[in-house]
Coordinates of C-alpha atoms (C1' of nucleotides) in Angstrom, one line a residue:
Chain A
M1 CA -2.8 5.8 -0.9
K2 CA 0.1 4.0 0.6
Q3 CA 3.2 3.9 -1.5
I4 CA 5.3 0.8 -2.0
S5 CA 7.5 0.4 1.0
T6 CA 10.8 2.2 1.1
R7 CA 12.3 -1.2 2.0
F8 CA 12.7 -1.6 -1.7
S9 CA 14.7 1.6 -2.3
M10 CA 16.7 1.0 0.8
A11 CA 17.5 -2.5 -0.4
V12 CA 18.8 -1.1 -3.7
H13 CA 20.9 1.4 -1.8
I14 CA 22.3 -1.4 0.4
L15 CA 23.2 -3.6 -2.6
S16 CA 24.7 -0.7 -4.4
L17 CA 27.0 -0.1 -1.5
I18 CA 28.0 -3.7 -1.3
A19 CA 28.6 -3.8 -5.1
V20 CA 30.9 -0.9 -4.9
N21 CA 32.8 -2.0 -1.7
A22 CA 32.4 -5.7 -1.3
N23 CA 33.5 -7.0 2.1
E24 CA 34.6 -3.6 3.3
I25 CA 31.5 -2.1 4.8
T26 CA 29.5 -2.9 8.0
G27 CA 25.8 -2.6 8.6
E28 CA 26.7 0.3 10.8
Y29 CA 28.3 2.1 7.8
I30 CA 25.4 1.2 5.6
A31 CA 23.0 2.6 8.1
G32 CA 25.0 5.8 8.1
S33 CA 24.7 6.1 4.3
V34 CA 21.0 5.2 4.3
N35 CA 20.5 7.3 7.3
T36 CA 18.5 5.0 9.4
N37 CA 18.9 2.5 12.3
P38 CA 21.3 -0.4 11.8
V39 CA 18.5 -2.9 12.8
V40 CA 16.5 -1.7 9.8
I41 CA 19.4 -2.5 7.6
R42 CA 19.9 -5.9 9.1
R43 CA 16.3 -6.8 8.6
I44 CA 16.5 -6.0 5.0
M45 CA 19.8 -7.8 4.7
G46 CA 18.1 -10.8 6.1
L47 CA 15.5 -10.7 3.3
L48 CA 18.3 -10.3 0.7
K49 CA 20.1 -13.2 2.1
K50 CA 17.0 -15.3 2.1
A51 CA 16.6 -14.4 -1.6
G52 CA 20.2 -15.6 -2.3
L53 CA 21.4 -12.2 -3.4
V54 CA 24.0 -11.6 -0.7
D55 CA 25.8 -13.3 2.1
V56 CA 27.3 -11.9 5.3
R57 CA 30.2 -12.8 7.4
P58 CA 28.9 -13.0 10.9
G59 CA 31.1 -11.9 13.8
V60 CA 33.7 -10.3 11.6
G61 CA 31.3 -8.2 9.5
G62 CA 31.1 -7.3 5.9
A63 CA 28.8 -8.5 3.1
F64 CA 29.3 -9.6 -0.5
L65 CA 27.1 -10.3 -3.5
L66 CA 26.3 -13.9 -4.5
R67 CA 25.9 -12.8 -8.1
T68 CA 27.7 -10.3 -10.2
P69 CA 26.0 -6.9 -10.3
D70 CA 25.1 -7.3 -13.9
R71 CA 23.0 -10.3 -13.1
I72 CA 21.0 -8.7 -10.3
T73 CA 18.0 -6.8 -11.6
L74 CA 15.7 -4.3 -9.8
L75 CA 13.0 -7.0 -10.1
D76 CA 15.2 -9.5 -8.2
I77 CA 15.5 -6.9 -5.4
Y78 CA 11.9 -5.9 -5.5
R79 CA 10.8 -9.6 -5.2
A80 CA 13.3 -10.2 -2.4
V81 CA 11.9 -7.5 -0.1
N82 CA 8.3 -7.1 -1.2
L83 CA 6.5 -10.3 -0.2
L84 CA 2.9 -10.2 -1.5
D85 CA 0.1 -12.6 -1.0
D86 CA 0.2 -14.9 -4.1
N87 CA 2.5 -12.3 -5.7
R88 CA -0.4 -10.0 -6.5
L89 CA 0.3 -6.3 -6.4
F90 CA -3.4 -5.3 -6.7
G91 CA -5.8 -6.1 -4.0
I92 CA -9.2 -7.3 -5.3
H93 CA -12.3 -7.3 -3.1
E94 CA -13.6 -10.8 -2.6
D95 CA -17.1 -12.3 -2.0
S96 CA -18.8 -10.3 -4.7
N97 CA -22.5 -11.2 -5.0
I98 CA -22.6 -14.1 -7.4
R99 CA -26.3 -13.5 -8.0
C100 CA -25.4 -10.3 -9.8
Q101 CA -24.1 -10.5 -13.3
V102 CA -21.4 -8.1 -12.7
G103 CA -20.5 -9.4 -9.3
R104 CA -20.2 -12.9 -10.8
G105 CA -17.7 -12.0 -13.5
I106 CA -15.7 -9.1 -12.1
E107 CA -13.1 -11.0 -10.1
S108 CA -11.6 -13.2 -12.8
V109 CA -11.7 -10.4 -15.4
L110 CA -10.0 -8.0 -13.0
Q111 CA -7.5 -10.6 -11.9
S112 CA -6.2 -11.1 -15.4
E113 CA -6.2 -7.4 -16.4
L114 CA -4.4 -6.3 -13.3
S115 CA -1.9 -9.1 -13.4
E116 CA -1.1 -7.8 -16.9
A117 CA -0.4 -4.3 -15.5
Q118 CA 1.7 -5.8 -12.8
S119 CA 3.7 -7.8 -15.3
A120 CA 4.3 -4.7 -17.4
M121 CA 5.8 -3.0 -14.3
E122 CA 7.9 -6.0 -13.4
R123 CA 9.2 -6.3 -16.9
R124 CA 10.5 -2.8 -16.7
L125 CA 12.2 -3.4 -13.4
A126 CA 13.8 -6.5 -14.9
Q127 CA 15.4 -4.4 -17.5
T128 CA 17.7 -2.5 -15.1
T129 CA 20.6 -4.2 -13.4
L130 CA 22.5 -3.2 -10.4
S131 CA 25.6 -2.6 -12.4
Q132 CA 23.7 -0.1 -14.6
L133 CA 22.7 1.7 -11.5
T134 CA 26.0 1.9 -9.9
A135 CA 27.6 3.0 -13.2
K136 CA 25.5 6.2 -12.8
F137 CA 27.2 7.3 -9.6
S138 CA 30.7 5.9 -9.6
Chain B
M1 CA 3.8 -6.2 1.7
K2 CA 0.6 -4.2 1.5
Q3 CA -1.3 -4.6 -1.7
I4 CA -2.8 -1.7 -3.6
S5 CA -6.1 -0.9 -2.0
T6 CA -9.2 -2.8 -3.0
R7 CA -10.8 0.7 -3.5
F8 CA -9.6 0.3 -7.0
S9 CA -11.2 -3.0 -7.7
M10 CA -14.4 -1.8 -6.0
A11 CA -14.4 1.3 -8.1
V12 CA -14.2 -0.7 -11.3
H13 CA -17.0 -2.9 -10.0
I14 CA -19.1 0.2 -9.3
L15 CA -18.5 1.7 -12.7
S16 CA -19.3 -1.5 -14.4
L17 CA -22.6 -1.7 -12.7
I18 CA -23.4 1.9 -13.6
A19 CA -22.3 1.3 -17.2
V20 CA -24.6 -1.7 -17.5
N21 CA -27.6 -0.1 -15.7
A22 CA -27.3 3.7 -15.9
N23 CA -29.7 5.5 -13.5
E24 CA -31.3 2.3 -12.4
I25 CA -29.3 1.3 -9.4
T26 CA -28.8 2.7 -6.0
G27 CA -25.8 2.7 -3.7
E28 CA -27.7 0.2 -1.7
Y29 CA -27.9 -2.2 -4.6
I30 CA -24.2 -1.6 -5.5
A31 CA -23.2 -2.4 -2.0
G32 CA -25.1 -5.6 -2.3
S33 CA -23.2 -6.6 -5.4
V34 CA -19.8 -5.6 -4.0
N35 CA -20.8 -7.1 -0.7
T36 CA -19.8 -4.3 1.6
N37 CA -21.3 -1.4 3.5
P38 CA -23.1 1.3 1.5
V39 CA -21.0 4.0 3.1
V40 CA -17.9 2.4 1.6
I41 CA -19.6 2.7 -1.8
R42 CA -20.6 6.3 -1.3
R43 CA -17.0 7.2 -0.3
I44 CA -15.7 5.7 -3.5
M45 CA -18.5 7.3 -5.5
G46 CA -17.4 10.6 -4.0
L47 CA -13.9 10.1 -5.4
L48 CA -15.3 9.1 -8.8
K49 CA -17.4 12.2 -8.9
K50 CA -14.5 14.4 -8.0
A51 CA -12.6 12.9 -10.9
G52 CA -15.4 13.7 -13.2
L53 CA -16.3 10.1 -14.1
V54 CA -19.8 9.9 -12.7
D55 CA -22.5 12.0 -11.4
V56 CA -25.3 11.1 -9.0
R57 CA -28.8 12.3 -8.5
P58 CA -29.1 13.2 -4.9
G59 CA -32.3 12.6 -3.2
V60 CA -33.8 10.5 -5.9
G61 CA -30.9 8.2 -6.3
G62 CA -29.2 6.6 -9.3
A63 CA -25.9 7.3 -11.0
F64 CA -24.7 7.8 -14.5
L65 CA -21.4 8.0 -16.3
L66 CA -20.1 11.4 -17.6
R67 CA -18.2 9.7 -20.4
T68 CA -19.0 6.8 -22.6
P69 CA -17.6 3.5 -21.3
D70 CA -15.2 3.2 -24.2
R71 CA -13.6 6.5 -23.1
I72 CA -13.0 5.4 -19.5
T73 CA -9.8 3.4 -19.0
L74 CA -8.6 1.5 -16.0
L75 CA -6.0 4.1 -15.5
D76 CA -8.7 6.8 -15.2
I77 CA -10.3 4.8 -12.5
Y78 CA -7.0 4.0 -10.8
R79 CA -6.0 7.6 -10.7
A80 CA -9.4 8.6 -9.4
V81 CA -9.3 6.5 -6.3
N82 CA -5.6 6.1 -5.6
L83 CA -4.2 9.4 -4.5
L84 CA -0.5 9.3 -4.2
D85 CA 2.0 11.8 -3.0
D86 CA 3.2 13.5 -6.1
N87 CA 1.8 10.6 -8.0
R88 CA 4.7 8.3 -7.1
L89 CA 3.9 4.7 -6.6
F90 CA 7.2 3.8 -5.1
G91 CA 8.3 5.2 -1.8
I92 CA 11.9 6.2 -1.7
H93 CA 13.8 6.8 1.5
E94 CA 15.0 10.3 1.9
D95 CA 17.9 12.0 3.7
S96 CA 20.5 9.7 2.4
N97 CA 24.0 10.7 3.6
I98 CA 25.3 13.1 0.9
R99 CA 28.9 12.5 2.1
C100 CA 28.7 9.0 0.7
Q101 CA 29.1 8.5 -3.0
V102 CA 26.2 6.1 -3.2
G103 CA 24.0 8.1 -0.8
R104 CA 24.5 11.2 -2.9
G105 CA 23.4 9.7 -6.2
I106 CA 20.9 7.0 -5.3
E107 CA 17.8 9.1 -4.9
S108 CA 17.6 10.8 -8.3
V109 CA 18.7 7.6 -10.1
L110 CA 16.0 5.5 -8.4
Q111 CA 13.5 8.2 -8.9
S112 CA 13.8 8.0 -12.7
E113 CA 14.1 4.2 -12.8
L114 CA 11.1 3.6 -10.7
S115 CA 9.0 6.2 -12.4
E116 CA 9.7 4.3 -15.6
A117 CA 8.4 1.1 -14.0
Q118 CA 5.3 2.9 -12.8
S119 CA 4.7 4.3 -16.2
A120 CA 4.9 0.9 -17.8
M121 CA 2.1 -0.3 -15.4
E122 CA 0.0 2.8 -16.1
R123 CA 0.3 2.4 -19.8
R124 CA -1.0 -1.1 -19.5
L125 CA -3.9 0.1 -17.4
A126 CA -4.7 2.8 -20.0
Q127 CA -5.1 0.1 -22.7
T128 CA -8.2 -1.3 -21.2
T129 CA -11.5 0.5 -21.2
L130 CA -14.6 0.0 -19.1
S131 CA -16.5 -1.1 -22.2
Q132 CA -13.9 -3.8 -22.9
L133 CA -14.4 -5.1 -19.4
T134 CA -18.2 -5.1 -19.3
A135 CA -18.2 -6.9 -22.7
K136 CA -16.6 -9.8 -20.9
F137 CA -19.6 -10.4 -18.6
S138 CA -22.6 -9.2 -20.5
Chain C
dC1 C1' -46.7 20.0 3.7
dA2 C1' -45.1 15.5 5.6
dC3 C1' -43.1 11.3 4.7
dC4 C1' -39.6 8.3 2.8
dG5 C1' -35.9 6.5 0.4
dA6 C1' -31.8 8.1 -1.2
dT7 C1' -27.2 10.5 -1.0
dA8 C1' -23.3 13.1 1.7
dT9 C1' -20.3 13.3 5.4
dA10 C1' -18.4 13.2 9.9
dA11 C1' -16.8 10.4 13.5
dC12 C1' -15.2 6.3 15.5
dC13 C1' -13.2 1.6 15.5
dA14 C1' -10.2 -2.6 14.8
dT15 C1' -6.8 -4.4 12.0
dT16 C1' -2.5 -4.2 9.7
dA17 C1' 2.0 -2.6 7.5
dT18 C1' 5.7 0.2 8.4
dA19 C1' 10.0 2.1 10.3
dG20 C1' 12.3 3.0 14.1
dT21 C1' 14.1 1.7 18.7
dT22 C1' 16.0 -1.0 22.7
dA23 C1' 17.8 -5.2 24.3
dC24 C1' 20.2 -9.3 24.2
dA25 C1' 22.3 -13.5 22.2
dA26 C1' 25.8 -15.4 19.2
dC27 C1' 29.7 -15.2 16.3
dG28 C1' 34.8 -14.7 15.2
dG29 C1' 39.2 -12.6 15.0
dT30 C1' 42.8 -10.2 17.7
Chain D
dA1 C1' 38.8 -13.0 27.2
dC2 C1' 37.5 -9.0 24.8
dC3 C1' 35.1 -6.3 21.4
dG4 C1' 32.9 -5.1 17.3
dT5 C1' 29.8 -7.3 14.5
dT6 C1' 25.5 -9.7 13.0
dG7 C1' 20.8 -11.9 14.2
dT8 C1' 16.4 -11.5 16.3
dA9 C1' 12.8 -10.7 19.4
dA10 C1' 10.0 -7.3 21.3
dC11 C1' 8.0 -2.9 21.7
dT12 C1' 6.5 1.6 19.9
dA13 C1' 4.2 5.4 17.2
dT14 C1' 2.2 6.4 13.0
dA15 C1' -0.7 5.9 9.2
dA16 C1' -3.8 3.5 5.7
dT17 C1' -7.6 0.7 5.3
dG18 C1' -12.4 -1.0 5.4
dG19 C1' -16.2 -1.2 8.1
dT20 C1' -19.8 0.9 11.1
dT21 C1' -23.1 4.2 13.3
dA22 C1' -25.2 8.5 13.2
dT23 C1' -26.9 12.6 11.3
dA24 C1' -28.0 16.1 7.8
dT25 C1' -29.8 16.9 3.3
dC26 C1' -32.0 16.1 -0.9
dG27 C1' -36.2 15.3 -3.9
dG28 C1' -40.2 13.0 -5.5
dT29 C1' -44.8 11.2 -4.0
dG30 C1' -49.0 10.8 -1.4

DNA sequence: CACCGATATAACCATTATAGTTACAACGGT
DNA sequence: ACCGTTGTAACTATAATGGTTATATCGGTG
């Protein structure tokens, strides 16, 4: 199966760098640390900006957080870069045959069960802040 | 972002049908209820067989569970059809620059945090059994 | 045995997400 | 005015997905 995109882990990496060195690092430097192309970094930065987590100084370069690192959770970052249809992690097949007893009921039952599972994951992500992460390698 | 494959929800649908009508339904009928091509059903059935959840009578047709529905959880089904590298739901970018303080530490820290989040989701999936599901539309 | 409906599997296809890349416009301080 | 930076568009290769056709095999029935 396909894993959740590495955009997420790269975004955490990016924000960690900014948290540690606000306004001192360029996209070029970040790309060097993440070990990828600068455009990939800028794309993710665009999502983080759209989510209101960071801002960037165009022209001159350098980025800074719009919230303190203890108020940015992994869930905030996850939501910023992983845009899902209707915010549903699990895909559910549609158009089940409504003339079948199982086909009729399966969608709504699964919908609620799977959204519970998704919530459990998200609650765990919400428990960890950026400052807790950076504390582990500073 | 890409959602988790509908293979999972289709697998739950399939097993629900088998739980309700053991040995009475063909792949053709299941395909009609799921509203897809029979080959798609057989592919998923193959995964479920490999996981030891069901068995099928070749030639004559019909499938049956190898465990009672109260001993099959959503996690069992999820694991049967969603094969992940090293069982990791979250992809993590590799080859971070080890000469950077953040790049050096990010991978292992993220690995443990994200596996916690994955576990939280899986624990929730493990709480629901096939019999609990079918009870809701029978 | 011959047939027929069923399962098993390979092969192919169109669609989509992803991550990387090149190219170019715009910004802003020196 | 220059130059390093950010912002985007466009293109690419790769891979997962879900569907489809085709073919082989199985097993009970006439």
